[in-house]
Structure formats: C-alpha cells, structure tokens
Amino acid sequence: MHLRRRRRIKCDEGHPCQSCLTSNSACTFEEPGKRTHPHKSKRAATLEDRMQQLETLIQAIPPQVFAGAGALGAGLPQSPVDPTTNPHASFASSTHIFPTAVPPPSLTAYPLINPSTFFGPMKPGSRNSSPSAGMNFGPSSSSAVADQLAEETSRMSLASSYLYFDDEGYTRWQGETSGLPILDLLVERHAVVTKPDPDRGPVQQQQQQWNGQKAQNGQPPNDWFPDRQPRRTETNPEQIWKLITTFIVPELMDSLVQCYLSTSYYLMPFLHVPSFLADYGNPRKWGEPGFAAFIVAICCLSSRHIDDPRVRADPNDSNSAGTQWFDLYLRLRTLPGADKPTLYTIQSVLIAGVYAVGLGKLSKAFALLAESATLSIDAGLHRSADDYDLFDPIEDEVRKRTFWCVYVWDKQASAHFGRPPMLRLRDCDVGEPAIVDDEFITRDGVALQPPETESRMGAFVSCVRLFIVLESVIDVPPSRPGDGSPFLARAAAVLPGSRRGRERELRDEEALLDEIARAVPGHWAHSVETMTSGDVIRVTQAERLHCVEQYVRMLIYRHRFSETVAERMHNHVPDAEQGEAEIEAMRAAHSSALQIISSHLHIAAKGLMTYYGVHVIHQLTAAGRTLVAMLLNCHSDSLRPLIPPALDALRSCVGLLRRFSGRYICGQRSGDLMEEFCRITQIPLETPRPPEGGSSNNRPPWVRPVRKKATSNARSPAGSGDSPSQHGSPEDFQPTDAFLDHLSGSSPRASFSGPSGPQPPQPGASPFGLGLGGLAGAPPGMQAFMDPTSPMNVLPPDPGVGVGVGPAGGVPMSTADIMAFLNADPGLDMGSILASPDLGGLDHHQNGFYHMGSPAVGNGQANPLSP
C-alpha cells in the first residue's frame, strides 16, 4: 500500500489489494504518520509540547498542603447565626469548592516559556527597556505649539523634583535641596543668544539657531556632554542562566513562577503580566542581574506554597523551603549592576524582604525592605512622572504599582514591629494606579475597563488607602521627659509632626477609615453577596480588605485604651473606677480582634491560605496581644461578658499560629511568645498542640526583656516624669489571675472544676469549658463567635495542654514588660491592676495550673496551616 500511496493509486483495502496483485508486488500496510515541517524552527517544534506541560503546572499545587480543608472544614455544625445577614456565617455555610490557585487571564493568552532553548550567540547590545527605554533628549515631533504654554505651567510644579539619566543611562531622581530642580527650571527658560559664526556654513548656523529657539521654548537642547556616551556594565545572560539553573531546574522554576502568578501576585500586583512573560522568555533579559534576582526571589517566596522536596534545603524540615535559593539571591545581588534602581531590582528586593520576614531573619528583612524604599526614591517612583516624556503607559503603571507595594509593606512592618516608617505620604505625589487590568494596558495607552468586568486593581487600590490611614495611626511621636534637654523639647514642639503628641484620640483617622470602607466597590465589599460568591479571588480579596480594615481599627482602639490606662495610672485612679472611655475602647478593640481571628479561621477552614502571606501572622499576633491586654485590664463588671469569647478567640489565635509555624519561623516565634504571655499571666490557654518534629526546648528564647532600673519615667498625659515608681526586676512580679476573678462573680458562667475534679461539659459550652450561650449583657452576635455549633470553631477538640504554669518555671517577666508588647506603656505600675484576688471556686492545682471546666475529648489534629 505504501507504493500505492506514493503513486496515488486508490487501494481497495483488501489484503492483498488488487493493485498489488496486478503489479506483482508485496502488499504492506503502514499507518499514516504526521507530516514533517522542515521549515519549523526549534522553538515552534517544541511549543505545543511545552504548552501541554505548562497547562498542568498549576496542578502541582496540592490542595491539602496548606490548610487541610477537609480536616478543618468537615463535620462542622451549622452556625446559629443567620447566613443571610452575616458575612462570616454565609461564607462558612457556602458549599463552593474553591481552587487552590487561579492564573491571571494574561497567563492563558501568553505562554510561560523559559529561555532554555534560546541561548546561543548573543549580540553585544543587551535589551533593557526599564528604566532607560526611549532615552531621547530631542524634541517630540508630535508636540503642538498650542500645548507649550500648558507644559510650561506644569513644569512650575516640578521645582522640587528632578529626573535625570546617570552615567549608565538609568533613570534617577533628586529633590529640592540638591539644587538641581531650580537650576533645571531656570536653564529651560534661559534665553540663549546665538551669534552668527562666519566660519560655519549655512546648515551649521541654522542648527545653532534652532537649538537656541528650542531652549527658549522650554525644551533643553541635546548638548549635555555631547561628546560622551553612557557606559553600562554588561553581563553574559547565559552565565547567569546556568548559575541559576544549577540550583533551580527550569521545570521547577516554571512551576514556581506560575504558582506566584496564581497566588501571591494578587497581594502585590506590581507586574504587568504580559510584559513580564515576554521578558521571562527573552534570553537577553537574563543579562540584567536585577531581573535574574527577581526570578530567584519569586522562587523563594513560592517555595512555601509548593509541596515538593526539591524546594527545601532539608527535605525533612518544611521551614527550610527556599533557604538555599535565598543564599543564591544574595550572591546575585553582588554582581555588577545589581544595585541599579531598575524596576525589577526594586521588586526583587521587596520580595526577598517579605521572604526574610517569614524566615525569621528580621535584621536582613528590615535591611531589604529599607533598601526597596531607598531604591524606590532613587528611581523617583514616589514622585509623579506625568510631566516627563519618558515612560510609556505600561512602565508608568508598573512604577506606580511597585511604589505602592513597597509603601504597603513599609507600613505593615512598621505596625507589627513598632518601627518608624521609611516612607511617608507627605514626601510623595505619585498618583494611585489605574483601576484597569493588564489586558487593557498597552504601550499605546490605557483603555477603559469594561463595565461588565470588575478590575482586580480595584481591591489593591482600596487596600492602599487603608494602609495610608495606618501610616497616620503609627506616626505617633513619643513623649519627652521633663528633665531632658530644653533644646530637644523646644525643637520637638516646632518640627512638623511632633506637635500632635500622643494625647490625640485618632478621631480623624477613624472617620477617614469609615469613608474608605464605604467607598469599597460592592464587588470587593465584605458582604453576604460577596462571601457566597464562587469567585475565589473576589472572596479572598474581600476577606483581605475586611481584615486590614479591622486591623487598623484595632490599633486605633488599642491606642485609646493605652492612653486611658496611662492617664488613670498617672492620676492614681483605682482599678474599679474605669471610665467609660476606657471601657468603650476596650470593647471596640475586643470586637476588632475577634473579627480578625474569625476571618482567618474561616479562610483556613476553606483551605484558602494559599492566597495569603505572612501578613496573616502579623494580624493574628496583633489581635492576640490585644486580647491579652484586654484580659489583664478587665476590672469593670460591664466587661465580664467579654472575657469568655476573648479567651476562646485567644486559644484559636494561638492554634493558628502553631500551625503556621510549620512553614514560617515568624509564626513559630509569634506563637511561642503568645504562649509565654499566657503562661506568665496564668491565662488558661488550653489548645491542642500539634506533633512537633523536635522538643520546644530546642527553640531559642525569642524575647527576654531587659531589666529596668529601680525607678523609671513612665509616660503620662502631660509628658512629665511624675508617675508611680516602677520596679522592673522580674522577681518583683507575681503572676495572678485577676481576669479569672470576674468569672467567679455574679455573671452566669459554665461550671469550673472543683475539688472533686473536672465536670462534664455542659450543653452549649465551648470546647475549652467556657459557656457562651448564657452570658448576660454580651453584645449581639458575641455568643456565637467560638460556639462549637459555629463553623468558626475550626480547631478540633483535643485534651488541652495547660499553659498557666506557676512562678516556679520559665523566665519571669514584669508586668511592665508584658504591657510593652501590647502597645502600652513600658513604665506603668500594674501592681494594683494585677493584685491577687480571691479565686473563689477555681481549682488551684499544686502544679500551678488553673483548670477551667472539662476539656473537650478526642485526639484529632488539624493539618498544618500555611499561607
């Protein structure tokens, strides 16, 4: 038959066929093969196979790696709260099966292809479109004379900003005090008088006259160092590629990059995905150390989301994910040109800083985050570039997005660690990113977002606005002692920002926060409609915005709470006479903390922590410390109903932090520190402890407060040093259970273990032995927060481990040391607040545990949680 095919003779499909019998030839049948394409390039020949491979990469993210949705969400009873009116209950009762990752739409239109098949002889010139693309000092041919007056007027606002190209052609920025902005403004308007030169011909004289007219029109002539050319350090991209692929194989690199674009990208959407995919497959782009370092930083961050032993330095240690690549990243940062302020360099430093925060290397993390802020300023990202004819629409948007991502993380780290921010809004005039998705932004312009499609950038812009309010919340200068330097006291009263003082109640910030919350688009609002949606990006972004809003509110209320406690202690007001302002601030902080913990419990129960990051640990830690402070300061009868839900929420918070510790060192640190607070103050923390690879005794002592002097100057409303004496030695502090005393009062409560031993659990009691259903005076909806019939209680029942060890064990801490970590005053005398009360019917065991009711039975363990 093969002969018949060659001669195009029809076969009758017999065996042998009639044609072969006639020609007296052997009749053989061959399956038709695929036709070859001799003109197809090597890239085109493998494109189909690579596309099929890349389409399955998203499946490499195991659905049960991060949160164990089945273990946490299965078997949870229906919430007593009406799902049609409560967003938390509607989300908990939803039956949607959410994917663990969602690639952005651009990833389906543009394939993710690494340059492994493209490396060959390289041309001398390396492509670098950012930030020096379009370097052109000449006039724009499309400029109209009618627009010149408007351009000159707009330049008047640039008197404090100066963009220029350095000796290597990179875009840089300098400010007003450098003297360059005013010189630039005057040079543009300097009238250049041209005199005829008899030695020049007519063409040269006309060119000289044109240059003079151009200077008078406000366009600088192209005569800055005319006989010199910028010199840029070149790096062989193939050498960088081989160095990186020695540690990260290309197939794994593709998987990690796609994982980042499908999860973490939605938290920091600074990339224009189509442009990034084009750069990723461009071999020449790998000659930029900043771009290569950015890819490695992405791999480090995504290593926490991939359950592949190859991502770990130690296959048996999940906390070692990406650590070997982090060392590679630091090596790439030493290459020539790696310190230049390109966009990819800034983005790589930011991503590496975020990874270092989760890794627990705080000094390196702070250095990297500070470097990202410094590089952003060096490149002028914090200033508007609308008046410069330099950046195309894509690069202009990427510059804005990159700056605001750096800004957000600067505020996140400042708030969590109590550090002054590096970036302040008063130093910036850059606009917000356009609320338009990447698919509608090209180098020709920014199109309108289709009305039927909600832009993903809308959620990011709303998040940025919330963090702008956070800047004002954390920007509170400390008080100066009255016996300090008179000059410093006077200067502090004169300098901007120092005159606000700590006595302000942040009312303006709260009003602005309310305005932002009302302006959040309905698609991203935390509502029943949103939380019952099957769109996982919509749900996770709405929860993220809700948690950020509650986080900022909680810090505002905790600040008021701290101020009222300081004022009461300064005026020697008894604990029982807590004012309404203090009680109201404690209630509000308590409510916000419960909202944060509840939201993250729901996200964990649905297995959606893959869409979140280390900021969840920061929010949980802040919420837990707020609840500890509230428990230590509960003295009024009206605050008693808040104690049981606070204890349950605190236990859930610690349980989540323990599970985060499986992949985040900072989660381990926060969880251990929270447990130490509860141990020292004897807060009955009884939560199931997951099995650990090693003993907790092998962990370092994360925090050991420095001993204070016998007398210290506590903060007071007047800023003076007059305050009760504070003895900071740890031996002077005796652990008490002041907050437990309220549970033994007249308010209804569950049965506590008496001399006869633990009592059986009562109906409606929490798994930690605290009844929530019968609390008198509890706020509406408060009873259901950690009720076992609520889906919020995602921690499985298990015999708890008491943490309320007596003063015989551990490292003792003073009360002031405890309050220092709760945003309160480190010099407050809390002795009267924590005076030992009558513990009533509580069972004080000899081993130092205070047992509150019967623990829940069972030995189930939740799967580790990792965002």
Coordinates of C-alpha atoms in Angstrom, one line a residue, residues 504-690:
R504 CA -4.7 62.6 70.3
E505 CA -7.5 60.1 70.0
L506 CA -7.2 59.4 66.3
R507 CA -10.7 60.6 65.6
D508 CA -9.9 61.9 62.1
E509 CA -8.2 58.7 61.2
E510 CA -11.3 56.7 62.3
A511 CA -13.5 59.0 60.2
L512 CA -11.3 58.6 57.2
L513 CA -11.3 54.8 57.7
D514 CA -15.1 54.9 57.7
E515 CA -15.1 56.8 54.5
I516 CA -12.8 54.3 52.8
A517 CA -14.9 51.4 54.0
R518 CA -18.0 52.9 52.4
A519 CA -16.1 53.6 49.2
V520 CA -15.0 50.0 48.7
P521 CA -16.7 48.7 45.5
G522 CA -19.5 46.4 46.1
H523 CA -17.7 43.6 44.2
W524 CA -15.0 43.6 46.9
A525 CA -17.1 44.6 49.9
H526 CA -17.3 42.2 52.9
S527 CA -21.0 41.4 52.4
V528 CA -23.2 38.3 52.2
E529 CA -23.4 38.6 48.5
T530 CA -19.6 38.6 48.2
M531 CA -18.9 35.8 50.7
T532 CA -21.4 33.5 49.0
S533 CA -19.8 34.0 45.6
G534 CA -17.9 31.2 43.9
D535 CA -15.2 33.6 42.6
V536 CA -12.3 32.7 44.8
I537 CA -10.4 35.9 44.0
R538 CA -13.4 38.0 45.0
V539 CA -13.9 36.1 48.2
T540 CA -10.2 36.2 49.3
Q541 CA -9.7 39.8 48.4
A542 CA -12.9 40.8 50.3
E543 CA -11.7 39.0 53.4
R544 CA -8.3 40.6 53.0
L545 CA -9.8 44.1 52.8
H546 CA -12.0 43.4 55.8
C547 CA -9.1 42.1 57.9
V548 CA -6.9 45.1 57.0
E549 CA -9.8 47.5 58.0
Q550 CA -10.3 45.7 61.3
Y551 CA -6.5 45.7 61.9
V552 CA -6.3 49.4 61.5
R553 CA -9.4 49.9 63.7
M554 CA -8.0 47.7 66.4
L555 CA -4.7 49.7 66.5
I556 CA -6.8 52.9 66.9
Y557 CA -8.9 51.5 69.7
R558 CA -5.8 49.9 71.4
H559 CA -4.1 53.3 71.3
R560 CA -7.1 54.9 73.1
F561 CA -7.1 52.1 75.5
S562 CA -3.4 52.5 76.2
E563 CA -3.8 56.3 76.7
T564 CA -6.7 55.9 79.1
V565 CA -4.8 53.4 81.2
A566 CA -1.8 55.7 81.3
E567 CA -3.9 58.6 82.4
R568 CA -5.7 56.6 85.1
M569 CA -2.5 55.3 86.5
H570 CA -0.9 58.7 86.4
N571 CA -3.8 60.1 88.4
H572 CA -3.8 57.2 90.8
V573 CA -7.4 56.2 90.0
P574 CA -8.4 52.9 91.4
D575 CA -8.9 50.0 89.1
A576 CA -12.6 49.6 89.8
E577 CA -13.2 53.1 88.6
Q578 CA -12.5 52.6 85.0
G579 CA -14.0 55.3 82.9
E580 CA -16.5 55.0 80.1
A581 CA -13.9 56.0 77.5
E582 CA -11.6 53.2 78.6
I583 CA -14.3 50.6 78.7
E584 CA -15.6 51.7 75.3
A585 CA -12.1 51.5 73.8
M586 CA -11.6 48.0 75.2
R587 CA -14.9 46.8 73.8
A588 CA -14.1 48.2 70.4
A589 CA -10.6 46.7 70.4
H590 CA -12.0 43.4 71.6
S591 CA -14.6 43.3 68.7
S592 CA -12.0 44.1 66.0
A593 CA -9.6 41.4 67.3
L594 CA -12.4 38.8 67.2
Q595 CA -13.3 39.9 63.7
I596 CA -9.7 39.3 62.5
I597 CA -9.3 35.9 64.2
S598 CA -12.8 34.8 62.9
S599 CA -12.0 35.8 59.3
H600 CA -8.7 33.9 59.3
L601 CA -10.3 30.8 60.9
H602 CA -12.8 30.8 58.0
I603 CA -10.2 31.2 55.4
A604 CA -8.2 28.3 57.0
A605 CA -11.3 26.1 57.2
K606 CA -11.9 26.6 53.4
G607 CA -8.2 25.8 52.6
L608 CA -7.6 29.3 51.0
M609 CA -4.5 30.3 52.9
T610 CA -2.6 29.9 49.6
Y611 CA -3.9 33.3 48.6
Y612 CA -2.4 35.0 51.7
G613 CA 1.0 35.6 53.1
V614 CA 3.0 36.4 56.2
H615 CA 0.8 39.4 56.9
V616 CA -1.8 37.0 58.3
I617 CA 0.7 36.1 61.1
H618 CA 1.2 39.8 61.9
Q619 CA -2.6 40.4 62.1
L620 CA -3.2 37.3 64.3
T621 CA -0.3 38.3 66.6
A622 CA -1.6 41.8 67.0
A623 CA -5.1 40.5 67.7
G624 CA -3.8 38.0 70.3
R625 CA -1.8 40.7 72.1
T626 CA -4.8 43.0 72.2
L627 CA -6.9 40.2 73.8
V628 CA -4.2 39.5 76.4
A629 CA -4.1 43.3 77.2
M630 CA -7.9 43.3 77.5
L631 CA -8.0 40.3 79.8
L632 CA -5.3 41.8 82.0
N633 CA -7.3 45.1 82.3
C634 CA -10.8 43.7 82.9
H635 CA -11.9 45.3 86.2
S636 CA -15.4 46.7 85.5
D637 CA -18.4 44.5 85.8
S638 CA -19.6 45.6 82.4
L639 CA -16.5 43.9 80.8
R640 CA -17.1 40.5 82.3
P641 CA -19.2 39.2 79.4
L642 CA -16.2 39.9 77.1
I643 CA -13.9 37.5 78.9
P644 CA -15.1 34.1 77.7
P645 CA -15.2 34.9 74.0
A646 CA -11.8 36.6 74.4
L647 CA -10.3 33.5 75.9
D648 CA -11.8 31.3 73.2
A649 CA -10.5 33.6 70.4
L650 CA -7.1 33.8 72.0
R651 CA -6.9 30.0 72.1
S652 CA -7.9 29.8 68.4
C653 CA -5.4 32.5 67.6
V654 CA -2.6 30.5 69.2
G655 CA -3.8 27.4 67.5
L656 CA -3.5 29.1 64.1
L657 CA 0.0 30.5 64.9
R658 CA 1.1 27.0 65.9
R659 CA 0.1 25.7 62.5
F660 CA 1.7 28.5 60.7
S661 CA 5.0 27.6 62.4
G662 CA 5.2 24.5 60.1
R663 CA 6.3 26.8 57.3
Y664 CA 7.1 30.1 58.8
I665 CA 9.7 30.7 61.5
C666 CA 8.0 34.0 62.4
G667 CA 4.8 32.0 63.0
Q668 CA 6.7 29.8 65.4
R669 CA 8.1 32.9 67.1
S670 CA 4.7 34.6 67.5
G671 CA 3.0 31.5 68.8
D672 CA 5.7 30.8 71.4
L673 CA 5.7 34.4 72.6
M674 CA 1.9 34.4 72.9
E675 CA 2.0 31.2 74.9
E676 CA 4.7 32.8 77.2
F677 CA 2.5 35.8 77.8
C678 CA -0.3 33.4 78.8
R679 CA 2.0 31.3 81.0
I680 CA 3.4 34.2 82.9
T681 CA -0.1 35.8 83.5
Q682 CA -1.7 32.4 84.0
I683 CA -4.3 32.8 81.3
P684 CA -5.8 29.3 80.9
L685 CA -4.6 28.6 77.4
E686 CA -5.7 25.0 76.6
T687 CA -5.4 24.3 72.9
P688 CA -4.4 21.1 71.1
R689 CA -0.7 21.1 70.4
P690 CA 0.2 19.5 67.1

